[in-house]
Short mmCIF file of C-alpha atoms in Angstrom, two decimals:
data_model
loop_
_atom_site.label_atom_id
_atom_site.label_comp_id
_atom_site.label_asym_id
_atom_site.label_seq_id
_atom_site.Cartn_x
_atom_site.Cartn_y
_atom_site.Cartn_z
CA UNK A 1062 80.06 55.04 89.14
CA UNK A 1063 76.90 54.68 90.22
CA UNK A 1064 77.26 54.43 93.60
CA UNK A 1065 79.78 57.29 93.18
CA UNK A 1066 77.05 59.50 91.81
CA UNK A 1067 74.52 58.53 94.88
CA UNK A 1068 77.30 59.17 97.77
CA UNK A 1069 77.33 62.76 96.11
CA UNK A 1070 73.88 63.26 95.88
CA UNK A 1071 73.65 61.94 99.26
CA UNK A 1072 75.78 64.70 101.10
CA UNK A 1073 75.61 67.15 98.48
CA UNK A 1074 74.89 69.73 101.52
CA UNK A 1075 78.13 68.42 103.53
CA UNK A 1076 80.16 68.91 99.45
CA UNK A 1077 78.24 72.30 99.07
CA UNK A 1078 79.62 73.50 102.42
CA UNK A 1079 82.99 72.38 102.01
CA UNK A 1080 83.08 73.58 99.17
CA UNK A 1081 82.01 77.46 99.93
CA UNK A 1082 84.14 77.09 102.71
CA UNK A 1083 86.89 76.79 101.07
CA UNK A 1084 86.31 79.60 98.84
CA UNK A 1085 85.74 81.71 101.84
CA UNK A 1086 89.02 80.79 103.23
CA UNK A 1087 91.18 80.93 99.69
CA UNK A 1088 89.54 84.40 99.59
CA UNK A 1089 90.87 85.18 103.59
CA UNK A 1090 94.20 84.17 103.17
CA UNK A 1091 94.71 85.40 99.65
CA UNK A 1092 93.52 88.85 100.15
CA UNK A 1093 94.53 89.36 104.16
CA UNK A 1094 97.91 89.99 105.25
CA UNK A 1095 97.47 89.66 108.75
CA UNK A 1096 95.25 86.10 108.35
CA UNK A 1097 98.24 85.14 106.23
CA UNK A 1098 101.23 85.75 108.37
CA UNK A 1099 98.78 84.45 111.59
CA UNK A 1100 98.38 80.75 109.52
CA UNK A 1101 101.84 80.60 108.49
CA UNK A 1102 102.89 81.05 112.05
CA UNK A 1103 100.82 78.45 113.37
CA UNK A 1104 101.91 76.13 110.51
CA UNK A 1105 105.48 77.01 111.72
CA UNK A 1106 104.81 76.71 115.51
CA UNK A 1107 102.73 73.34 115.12
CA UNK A 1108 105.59 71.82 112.81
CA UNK A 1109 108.39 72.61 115.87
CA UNK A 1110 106.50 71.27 118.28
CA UNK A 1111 106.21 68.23 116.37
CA UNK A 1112 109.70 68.01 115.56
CA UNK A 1113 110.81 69.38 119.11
CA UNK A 1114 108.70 66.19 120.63
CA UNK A 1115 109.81 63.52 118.43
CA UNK A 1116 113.48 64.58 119.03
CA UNK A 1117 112.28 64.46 122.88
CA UNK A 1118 111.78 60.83 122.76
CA UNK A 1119 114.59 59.77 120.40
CA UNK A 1120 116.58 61.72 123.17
CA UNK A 1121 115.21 59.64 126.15
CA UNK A 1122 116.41 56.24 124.46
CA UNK A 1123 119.66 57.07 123.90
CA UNK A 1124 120.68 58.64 127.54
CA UNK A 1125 122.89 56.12 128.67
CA UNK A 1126 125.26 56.66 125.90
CA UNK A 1127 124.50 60.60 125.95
CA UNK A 1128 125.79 60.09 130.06
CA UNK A 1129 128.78 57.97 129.32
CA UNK A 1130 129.98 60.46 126.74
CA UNK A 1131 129.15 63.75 129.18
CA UNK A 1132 130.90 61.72 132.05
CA UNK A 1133 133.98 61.17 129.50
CA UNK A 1134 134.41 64.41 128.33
CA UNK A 1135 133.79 66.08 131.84
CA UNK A 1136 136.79 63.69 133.01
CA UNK A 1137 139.10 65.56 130.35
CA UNK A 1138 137.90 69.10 130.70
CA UNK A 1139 139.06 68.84 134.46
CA UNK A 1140 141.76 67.32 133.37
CA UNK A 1141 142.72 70.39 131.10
CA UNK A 1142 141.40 73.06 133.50
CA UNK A 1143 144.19 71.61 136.27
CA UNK A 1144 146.89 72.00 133.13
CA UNK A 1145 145.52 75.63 132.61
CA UNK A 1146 145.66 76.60 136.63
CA UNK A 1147 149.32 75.27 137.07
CA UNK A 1148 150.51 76.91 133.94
CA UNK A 1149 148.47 80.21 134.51
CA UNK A 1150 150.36 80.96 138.27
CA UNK A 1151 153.99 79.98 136.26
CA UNK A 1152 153.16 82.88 134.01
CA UNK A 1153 150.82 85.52 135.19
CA UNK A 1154 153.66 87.75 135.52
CA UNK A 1155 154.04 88.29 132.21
CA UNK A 1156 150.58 87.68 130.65
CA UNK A 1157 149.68 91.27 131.28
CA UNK A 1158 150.08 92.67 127.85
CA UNK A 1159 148.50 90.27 125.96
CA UNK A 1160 145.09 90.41 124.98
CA UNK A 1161 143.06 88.20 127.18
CA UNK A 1162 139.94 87.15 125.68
CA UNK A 1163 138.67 84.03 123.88
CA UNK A 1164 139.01 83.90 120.31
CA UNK A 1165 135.73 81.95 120.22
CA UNK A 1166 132.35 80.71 122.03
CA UNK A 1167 130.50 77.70 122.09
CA UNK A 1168 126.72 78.02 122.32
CA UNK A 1169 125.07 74.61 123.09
CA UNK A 1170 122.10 73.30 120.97
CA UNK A 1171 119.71 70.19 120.56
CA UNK A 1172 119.09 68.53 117.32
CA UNK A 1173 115.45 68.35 116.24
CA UNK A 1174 116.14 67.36 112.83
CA UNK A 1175 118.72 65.05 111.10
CA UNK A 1176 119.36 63.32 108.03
CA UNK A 1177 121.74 61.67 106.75
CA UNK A 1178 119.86 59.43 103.53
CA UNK A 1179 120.14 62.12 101.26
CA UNK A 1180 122.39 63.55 98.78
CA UNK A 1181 121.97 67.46 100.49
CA UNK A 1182 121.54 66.76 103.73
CA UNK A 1183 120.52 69.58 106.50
CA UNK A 1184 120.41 69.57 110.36
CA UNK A 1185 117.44 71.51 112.11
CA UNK A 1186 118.71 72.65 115.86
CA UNK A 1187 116.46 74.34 118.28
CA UNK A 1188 118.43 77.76 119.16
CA UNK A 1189 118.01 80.45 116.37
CA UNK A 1190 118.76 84.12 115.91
CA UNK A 1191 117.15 85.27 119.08
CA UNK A 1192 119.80 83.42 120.48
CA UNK A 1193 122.81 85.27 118.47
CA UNK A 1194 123.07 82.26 116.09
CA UNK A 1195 124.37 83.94 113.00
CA UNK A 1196 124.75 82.05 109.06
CA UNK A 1197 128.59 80.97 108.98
CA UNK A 1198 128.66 79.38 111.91
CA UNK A 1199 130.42 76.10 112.67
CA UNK A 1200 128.52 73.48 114.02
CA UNK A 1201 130.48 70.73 116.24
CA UNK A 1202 129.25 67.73 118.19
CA UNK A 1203 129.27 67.72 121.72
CA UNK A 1204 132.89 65.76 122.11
CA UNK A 1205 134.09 68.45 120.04
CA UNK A 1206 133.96 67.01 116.42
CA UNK A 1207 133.14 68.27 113.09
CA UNK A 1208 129.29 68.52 112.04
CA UNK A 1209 128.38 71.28 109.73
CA UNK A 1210 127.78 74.62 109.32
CA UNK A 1211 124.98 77.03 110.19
CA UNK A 1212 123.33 78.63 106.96
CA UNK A 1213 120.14 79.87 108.17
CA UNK A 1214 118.02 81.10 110.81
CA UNK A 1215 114.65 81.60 112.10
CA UNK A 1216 114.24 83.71 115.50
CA UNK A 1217 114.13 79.95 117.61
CA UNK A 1218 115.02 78.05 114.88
CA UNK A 1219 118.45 77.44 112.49
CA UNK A 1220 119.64 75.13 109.88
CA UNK A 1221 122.82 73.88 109.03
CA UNK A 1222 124.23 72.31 106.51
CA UNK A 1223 125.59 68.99 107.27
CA UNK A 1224 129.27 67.91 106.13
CA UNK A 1225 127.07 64.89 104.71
CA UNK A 1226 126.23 67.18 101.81
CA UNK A 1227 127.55 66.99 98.34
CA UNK A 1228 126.59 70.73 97.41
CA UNK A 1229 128.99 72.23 99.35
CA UNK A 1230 132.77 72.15 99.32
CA UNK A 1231 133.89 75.47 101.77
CA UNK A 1232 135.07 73.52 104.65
CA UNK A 1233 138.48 72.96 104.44
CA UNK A 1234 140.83 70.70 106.44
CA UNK A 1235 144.30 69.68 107.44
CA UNK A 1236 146.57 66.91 108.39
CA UNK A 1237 147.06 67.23 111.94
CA UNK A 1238 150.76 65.57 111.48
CA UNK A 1239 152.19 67.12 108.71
CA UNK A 1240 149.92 70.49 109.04
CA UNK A 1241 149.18 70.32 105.23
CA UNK A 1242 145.93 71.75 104.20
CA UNK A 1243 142.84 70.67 101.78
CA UNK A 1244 139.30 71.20 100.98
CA UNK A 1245 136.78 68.56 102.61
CA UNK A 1246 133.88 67.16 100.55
CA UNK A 1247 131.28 64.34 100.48
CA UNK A 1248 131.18 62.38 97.64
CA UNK A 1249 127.65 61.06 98.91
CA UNK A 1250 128.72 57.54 98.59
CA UNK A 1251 129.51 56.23 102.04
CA UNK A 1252 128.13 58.08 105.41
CA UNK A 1253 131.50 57.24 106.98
CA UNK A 1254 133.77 58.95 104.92
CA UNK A 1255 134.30 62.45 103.50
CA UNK A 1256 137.24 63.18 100.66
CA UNK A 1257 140.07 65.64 101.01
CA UNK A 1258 140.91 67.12 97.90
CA UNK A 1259 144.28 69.32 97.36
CA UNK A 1260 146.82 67.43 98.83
CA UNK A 1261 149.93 67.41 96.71
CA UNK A 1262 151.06 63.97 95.86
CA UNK A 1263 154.53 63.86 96.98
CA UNK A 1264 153.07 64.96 100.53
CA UNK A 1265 153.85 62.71 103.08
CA UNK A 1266 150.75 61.07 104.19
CA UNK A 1267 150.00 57.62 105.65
CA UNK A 1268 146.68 55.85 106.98
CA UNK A 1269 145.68 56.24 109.99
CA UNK A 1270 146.89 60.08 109.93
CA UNK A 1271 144.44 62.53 111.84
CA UNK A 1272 142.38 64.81 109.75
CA UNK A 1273 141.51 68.27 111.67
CA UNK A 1274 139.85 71.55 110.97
CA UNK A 1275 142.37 74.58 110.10
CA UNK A 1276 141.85 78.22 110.92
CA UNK A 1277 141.91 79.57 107.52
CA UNK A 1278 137.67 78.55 107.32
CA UNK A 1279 136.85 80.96 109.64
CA UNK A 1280 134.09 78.94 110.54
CA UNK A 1281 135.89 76.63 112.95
CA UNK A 1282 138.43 76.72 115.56
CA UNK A 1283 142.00 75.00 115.05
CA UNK A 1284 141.97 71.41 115.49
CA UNK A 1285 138.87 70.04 115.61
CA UNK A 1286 138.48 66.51 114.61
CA UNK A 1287 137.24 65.32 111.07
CA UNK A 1288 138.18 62.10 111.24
CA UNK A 1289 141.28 59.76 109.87
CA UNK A 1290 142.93 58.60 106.81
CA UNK A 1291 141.29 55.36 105.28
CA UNK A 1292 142.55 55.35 101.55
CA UNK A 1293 145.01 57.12 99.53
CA UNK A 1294 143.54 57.17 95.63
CA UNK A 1295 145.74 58.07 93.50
CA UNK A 1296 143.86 60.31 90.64
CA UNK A 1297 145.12 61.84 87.55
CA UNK A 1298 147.05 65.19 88.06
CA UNK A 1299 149.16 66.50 91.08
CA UNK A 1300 146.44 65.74 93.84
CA UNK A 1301 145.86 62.56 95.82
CA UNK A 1302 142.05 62.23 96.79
CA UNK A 1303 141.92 61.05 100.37
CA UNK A 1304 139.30 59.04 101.90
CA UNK A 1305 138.40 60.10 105.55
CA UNK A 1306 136.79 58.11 107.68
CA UNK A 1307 134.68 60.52 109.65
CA UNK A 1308 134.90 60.14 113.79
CA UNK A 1309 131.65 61.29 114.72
CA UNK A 1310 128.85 59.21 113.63
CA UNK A 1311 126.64 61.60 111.88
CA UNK A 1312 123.27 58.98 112.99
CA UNK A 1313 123.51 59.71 116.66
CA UNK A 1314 123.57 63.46 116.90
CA UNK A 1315 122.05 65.06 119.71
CA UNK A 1316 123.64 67.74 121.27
CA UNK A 1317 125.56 70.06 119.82
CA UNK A 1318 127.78 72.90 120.03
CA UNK A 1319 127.75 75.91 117.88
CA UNK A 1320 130.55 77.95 117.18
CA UNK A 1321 130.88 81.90 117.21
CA UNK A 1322 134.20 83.33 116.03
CA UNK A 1323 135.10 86.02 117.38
CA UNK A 1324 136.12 89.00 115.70
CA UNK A 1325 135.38 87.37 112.32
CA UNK A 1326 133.61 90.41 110.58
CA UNK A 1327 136.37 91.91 111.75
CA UNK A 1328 139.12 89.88 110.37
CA UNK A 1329 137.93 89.66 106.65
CA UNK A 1330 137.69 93.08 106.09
CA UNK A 1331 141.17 93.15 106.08
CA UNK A 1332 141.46 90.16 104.14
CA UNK A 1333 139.66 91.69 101.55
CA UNK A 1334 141.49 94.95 101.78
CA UNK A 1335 144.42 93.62 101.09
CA UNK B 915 54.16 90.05 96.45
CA UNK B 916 56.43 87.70 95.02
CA UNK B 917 58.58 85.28 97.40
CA UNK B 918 61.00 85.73 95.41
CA UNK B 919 61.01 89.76 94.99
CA UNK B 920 60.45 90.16 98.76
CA UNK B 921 63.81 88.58 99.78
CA UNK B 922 65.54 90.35 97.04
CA UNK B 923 64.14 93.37 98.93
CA UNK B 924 64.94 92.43 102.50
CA UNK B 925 68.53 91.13 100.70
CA UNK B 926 69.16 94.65 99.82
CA UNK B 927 67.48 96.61 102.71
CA UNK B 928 69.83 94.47 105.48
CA UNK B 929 73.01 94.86 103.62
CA UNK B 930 72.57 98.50 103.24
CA UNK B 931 71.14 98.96 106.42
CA UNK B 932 74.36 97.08 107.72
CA UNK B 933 76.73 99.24 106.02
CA UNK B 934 75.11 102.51 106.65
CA UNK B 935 73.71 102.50 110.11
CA UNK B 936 74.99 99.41 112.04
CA UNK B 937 78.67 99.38 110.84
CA UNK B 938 78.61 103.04 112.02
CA UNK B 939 77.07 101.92 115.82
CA UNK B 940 80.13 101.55 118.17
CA UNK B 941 78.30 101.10 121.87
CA UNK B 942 82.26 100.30 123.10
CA UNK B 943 84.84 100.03 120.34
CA UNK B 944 84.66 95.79 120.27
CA UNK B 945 80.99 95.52 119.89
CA UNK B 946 79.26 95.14 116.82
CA UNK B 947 76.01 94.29 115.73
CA UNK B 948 75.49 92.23 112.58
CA UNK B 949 71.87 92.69 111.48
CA UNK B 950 72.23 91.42 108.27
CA UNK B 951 72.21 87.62 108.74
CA UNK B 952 67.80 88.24 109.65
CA UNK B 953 67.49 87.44 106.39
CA UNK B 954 68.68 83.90 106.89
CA UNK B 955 66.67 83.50 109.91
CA UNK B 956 63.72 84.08 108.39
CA UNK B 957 63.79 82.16 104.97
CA UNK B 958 61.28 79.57 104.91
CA UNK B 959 61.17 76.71 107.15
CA UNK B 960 61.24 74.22 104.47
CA UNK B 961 63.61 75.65 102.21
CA UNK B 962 66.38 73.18 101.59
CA UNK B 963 70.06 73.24 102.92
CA UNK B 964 71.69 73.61 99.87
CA UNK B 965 70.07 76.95 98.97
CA UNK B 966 70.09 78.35 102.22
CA UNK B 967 73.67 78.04 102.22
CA UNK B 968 74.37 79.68 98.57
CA UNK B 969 71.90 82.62 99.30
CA UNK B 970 74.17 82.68 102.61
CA UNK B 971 77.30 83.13 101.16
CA UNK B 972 76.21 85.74 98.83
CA UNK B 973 74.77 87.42 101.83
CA UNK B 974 78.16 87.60 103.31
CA UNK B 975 80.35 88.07 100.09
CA UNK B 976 78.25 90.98 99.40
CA UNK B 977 79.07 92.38 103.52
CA UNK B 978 82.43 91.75 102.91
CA UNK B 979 82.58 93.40 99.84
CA UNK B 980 80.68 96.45 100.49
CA UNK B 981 82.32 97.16 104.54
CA UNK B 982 85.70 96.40 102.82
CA UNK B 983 86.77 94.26 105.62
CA UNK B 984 88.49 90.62 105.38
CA UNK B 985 87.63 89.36 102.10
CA UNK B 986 85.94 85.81 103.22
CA UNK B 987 85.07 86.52 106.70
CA UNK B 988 81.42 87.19 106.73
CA UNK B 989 80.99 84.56 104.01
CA UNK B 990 82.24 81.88 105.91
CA UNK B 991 80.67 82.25 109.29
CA UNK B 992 77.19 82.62 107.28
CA UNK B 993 77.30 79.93 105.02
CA UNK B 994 78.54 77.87 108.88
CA UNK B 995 75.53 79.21 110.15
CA UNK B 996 73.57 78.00 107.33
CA UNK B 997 74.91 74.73 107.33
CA UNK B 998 73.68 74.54 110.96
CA UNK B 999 69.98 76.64 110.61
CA UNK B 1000 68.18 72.97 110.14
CA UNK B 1001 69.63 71.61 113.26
CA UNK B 1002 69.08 75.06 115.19
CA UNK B 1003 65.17 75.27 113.63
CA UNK B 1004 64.47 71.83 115.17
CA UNK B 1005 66.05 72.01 118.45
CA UNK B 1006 64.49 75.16 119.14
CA UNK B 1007 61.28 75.77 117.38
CA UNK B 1008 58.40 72.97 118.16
CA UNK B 1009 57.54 70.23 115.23
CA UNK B 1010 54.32 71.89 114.85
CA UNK B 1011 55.19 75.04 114.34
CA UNK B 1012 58.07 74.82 111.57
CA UNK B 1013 55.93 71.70 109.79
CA UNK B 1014 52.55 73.18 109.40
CA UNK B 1015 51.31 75.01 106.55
CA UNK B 1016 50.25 78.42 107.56
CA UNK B 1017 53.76 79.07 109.86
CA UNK B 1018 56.01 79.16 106.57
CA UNK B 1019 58.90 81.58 107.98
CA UNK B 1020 60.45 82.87 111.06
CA UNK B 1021 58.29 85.84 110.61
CA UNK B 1022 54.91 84.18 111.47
CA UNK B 1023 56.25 81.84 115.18
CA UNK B 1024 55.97 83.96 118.29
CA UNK B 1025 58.97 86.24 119.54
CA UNK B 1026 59.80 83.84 122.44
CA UNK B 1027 60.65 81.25 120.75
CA UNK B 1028 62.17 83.12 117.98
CA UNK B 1029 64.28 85.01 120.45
CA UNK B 1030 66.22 81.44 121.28
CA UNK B 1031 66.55 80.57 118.00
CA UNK B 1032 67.72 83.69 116.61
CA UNK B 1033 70.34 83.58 119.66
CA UNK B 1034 71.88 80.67 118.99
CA UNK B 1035 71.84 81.47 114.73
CA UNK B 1036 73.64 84.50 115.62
CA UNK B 1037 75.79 83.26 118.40
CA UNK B 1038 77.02 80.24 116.37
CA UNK B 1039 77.71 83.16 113.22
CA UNK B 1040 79.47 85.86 115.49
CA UNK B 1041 81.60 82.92 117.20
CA UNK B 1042 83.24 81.97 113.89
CA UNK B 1043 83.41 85.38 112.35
CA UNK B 1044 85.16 86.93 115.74
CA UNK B 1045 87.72 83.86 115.66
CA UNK B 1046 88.53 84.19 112.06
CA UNK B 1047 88.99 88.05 111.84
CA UNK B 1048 91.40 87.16 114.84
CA UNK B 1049 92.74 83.60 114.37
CA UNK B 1050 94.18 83.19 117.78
CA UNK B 1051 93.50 81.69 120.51
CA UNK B 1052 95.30 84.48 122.87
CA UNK B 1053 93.14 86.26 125.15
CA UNK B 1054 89.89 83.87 124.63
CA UNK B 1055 88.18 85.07 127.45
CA UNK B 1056 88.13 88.72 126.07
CA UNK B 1057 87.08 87.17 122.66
CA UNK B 1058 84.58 85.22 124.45
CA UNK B 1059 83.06 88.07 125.65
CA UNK B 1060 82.77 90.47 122.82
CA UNK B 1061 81.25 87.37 120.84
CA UNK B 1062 79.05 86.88 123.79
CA UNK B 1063 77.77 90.81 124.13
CA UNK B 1064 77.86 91.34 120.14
CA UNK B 1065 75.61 88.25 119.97
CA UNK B 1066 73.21 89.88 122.69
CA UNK B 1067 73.08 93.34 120.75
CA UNK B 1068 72.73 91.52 117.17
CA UNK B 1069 69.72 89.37 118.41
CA UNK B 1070 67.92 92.10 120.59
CA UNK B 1071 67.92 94.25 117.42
CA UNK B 1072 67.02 91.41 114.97
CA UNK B 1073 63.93 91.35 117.33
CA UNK B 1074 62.62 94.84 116.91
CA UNK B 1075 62.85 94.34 113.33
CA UNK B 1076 60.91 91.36 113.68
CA UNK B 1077 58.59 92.80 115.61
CA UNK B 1078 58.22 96.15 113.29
CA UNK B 1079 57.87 94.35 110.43
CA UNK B 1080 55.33 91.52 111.48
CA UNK B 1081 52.30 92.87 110.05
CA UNK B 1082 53.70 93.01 106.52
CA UNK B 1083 54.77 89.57 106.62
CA UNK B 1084 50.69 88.64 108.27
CA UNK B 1085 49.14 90.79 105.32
CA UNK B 1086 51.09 89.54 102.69
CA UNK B 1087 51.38 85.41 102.96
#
């Protein structure tokens, strides 16, 4: 106590100026707009930086497999592309009245913030409004499977919400086999597996079945990967619970793609007109 | 007169000669004198830290609060300068003038010396008031510049008071 008592009587001038110091500065950012909104975007600025760095050097160590994957999936683009050029010459004679534009876009992005050890977990990703990232958004990995959704943005910045999140229950999903269709949540048990609700129990499922993305979200294309059947639980009611291992392992994310719908405005106005 | 009644005076005098004539010079839109921190320069010599530094930031609270500015700003940078006047005084101003008897203020030591220590009070006070009324590091040489030129004005006319009002200060200690 003592020696408590002489350390403040010792610097007492060092205390006093801290202390009116901050005074001064509670009173410049309390009563000052423009000091406000200047601090705040510092905070903001130094914090991406930060985060933009780390991700940097998580990024570096895990090239190789980043490589192996882009040389993989490069491989099977080209692979579809020659499918697309033979069909297209078979049939450009009568593609003319159809409408020929993409239903969708990808937009790439980098991960600068994952988690997967909570209960509500959210992804940070470096591209944000200025870049026509929009809330509703699917987010996919960059071999084309299921992440999360978009649900908010910042001009450079956006998060999404990760399909490792037990708060939310909108994505929904299908059985690629039988084309039956459910709702896909986390449980927040296991990191490997997500649940698909709404699947009547006489359907015909079996393990191993493929578990895709259906085009009634809106937020994702047709057929993109979830993952596949683990366990069938049988619960009280008409609905099995299904267990789902997920394919893409929600730890190494780096870069991903983010998904803009065309038309989408577009389309549920006359969903909700009818 | 009183010590004590004589910087309640000058308190008064500089704040209202700050708000009413200085506030209202504008040599080139960016430049502004600050007059008002004399009255830190010339409390005594050995006057203690702690003080200095209250009577500071009511010196500035009271600028702020009259010129209706950023609530803070003035306060700050003073009681900075403050914090610092100790340091300043014995880097600039020889032992035997700040630690003998009959040189109690700023007032008495010739304007030569004063004149650097005065700078580099006012310098050190106009560099962190500029930077917090902008808080940002854009365009530093331009901010470097008005602090630099402001500075300049601030400590030429901190002089001329000086100088005008030398005699009172020889009649009256």
């Amino acid at each position: 106590m003592v020696s408590i008592i002489r350390f403040l009587l010792r610097y007492r001038t060092a205390i006093l100026f801290l202390i009116l110091e901050f005074v001064a500065a509670v009173l410049i950012f309390n009563n000052s707009n423009y000091q406000k909104t200047q601090f705040a975007a510092y905070v903001d600025n130094i914090k991406g930086i930060v985060y933009e760095k780390y991700a940097g050097i998580k990024q570096y160590f895990k090239l190789e497999d980043e490589n192996k994957k882009l040389i993989a999936e490069n491989l099977e683009l080209h692979n579809k592309l020659n499918y697309y050029i033979n069909r297209d010459t078979i049939r450009s004679g009568i593609a003319k009245n159809i409408v020929n534009r993409p239903a969708y876009t990808y937009k790439t992005a980098k991960i600068i913030r994952n988690s997967t050890n909570k209960q509500q977990n959210f992804i940070i990703l470096n591209t944000g409004s200025k870049q026509g990232v929009r809330p509703e958004m699917g987010v996919i990995s960059s071999d084309e499977k299921m992440i999360g959704m978009i649900v908010k943005t910042s001009p450079n910045y956006s998060s999404a919400i990760s399909i490792l999140n037990t708060g939310f229950i909108k994505f929904s999903g299908k059985l690629k086999r039988t084309g039956n269709y459910g709702t896909i949540s986390w449980n927040g048990v296991n990191i490997n597996n997500v649940q698909l609700h709404d699947i009547m129990q006489q359907s015909d499922v079996v393990i191993g079945d493929t578990v895709t993305t259906n085009q009634h979200s809106g937020v994702f294309p047709e057929n993109i990967l979830i993952g596949t059947v683990e366990k069938i639980n049988i619960k009280d009611g008409i609905f099995y619970e299904i267990d789902v291992k997920l394919s893409q392992n929600m730890k190494m994310l780096q870069n991903v793609y983010i998904v803009d719908i065309h038309d989408k405005d577009e389309i549920n106005t006359l969903l909700t007109n009818e | 007169m009183n010590d004590f009644v004589k910087y309640t005076l000058w308190f008064v005098c500089l704040i209202l000669l700050q708000e009413f004539l200085f506030n209202n010079i504008q040599f080139i839109h960016f430049l502004s004198p600050y007059i008002y921190i004399f009255l830190i320069l010339i409390l005594p010599f050995n006057m203690h830290s702690a003080p200095v530094m209250f009577v500071s930031f009511g010196l500035g609270l009271s600028v702020d609060i009259i010129s209706a500015g950023i609530l803070g700003a003035h306060a700050a940078a003073c009681t900075a300068a403050a914090f610092c006047r100790n340091f300043i005084i014995k880097i600039t101003i020889p032992r035997v003038e700040y630690e003998s008897m009959s040189t109690s203020t700023a007032m008495q030591i010739k304007w030569n010396i004063f004149l650097l220590y005065a700078f580099l009070f006012v310098f050190l006070h106009h560099f962190i008031l500029f930077l917090l009324e902008i808080l940002s590091l854009d365009n530093f040489i331009f901010t470097f510049a008005r602090i630099l030129i402001s500075s300049i004005i601030t400590t030429v006319f901190i002089l001329l008071i000086k100088i005008l009002f030398n005699k009172d200060f020889k009649r009256n200690v």
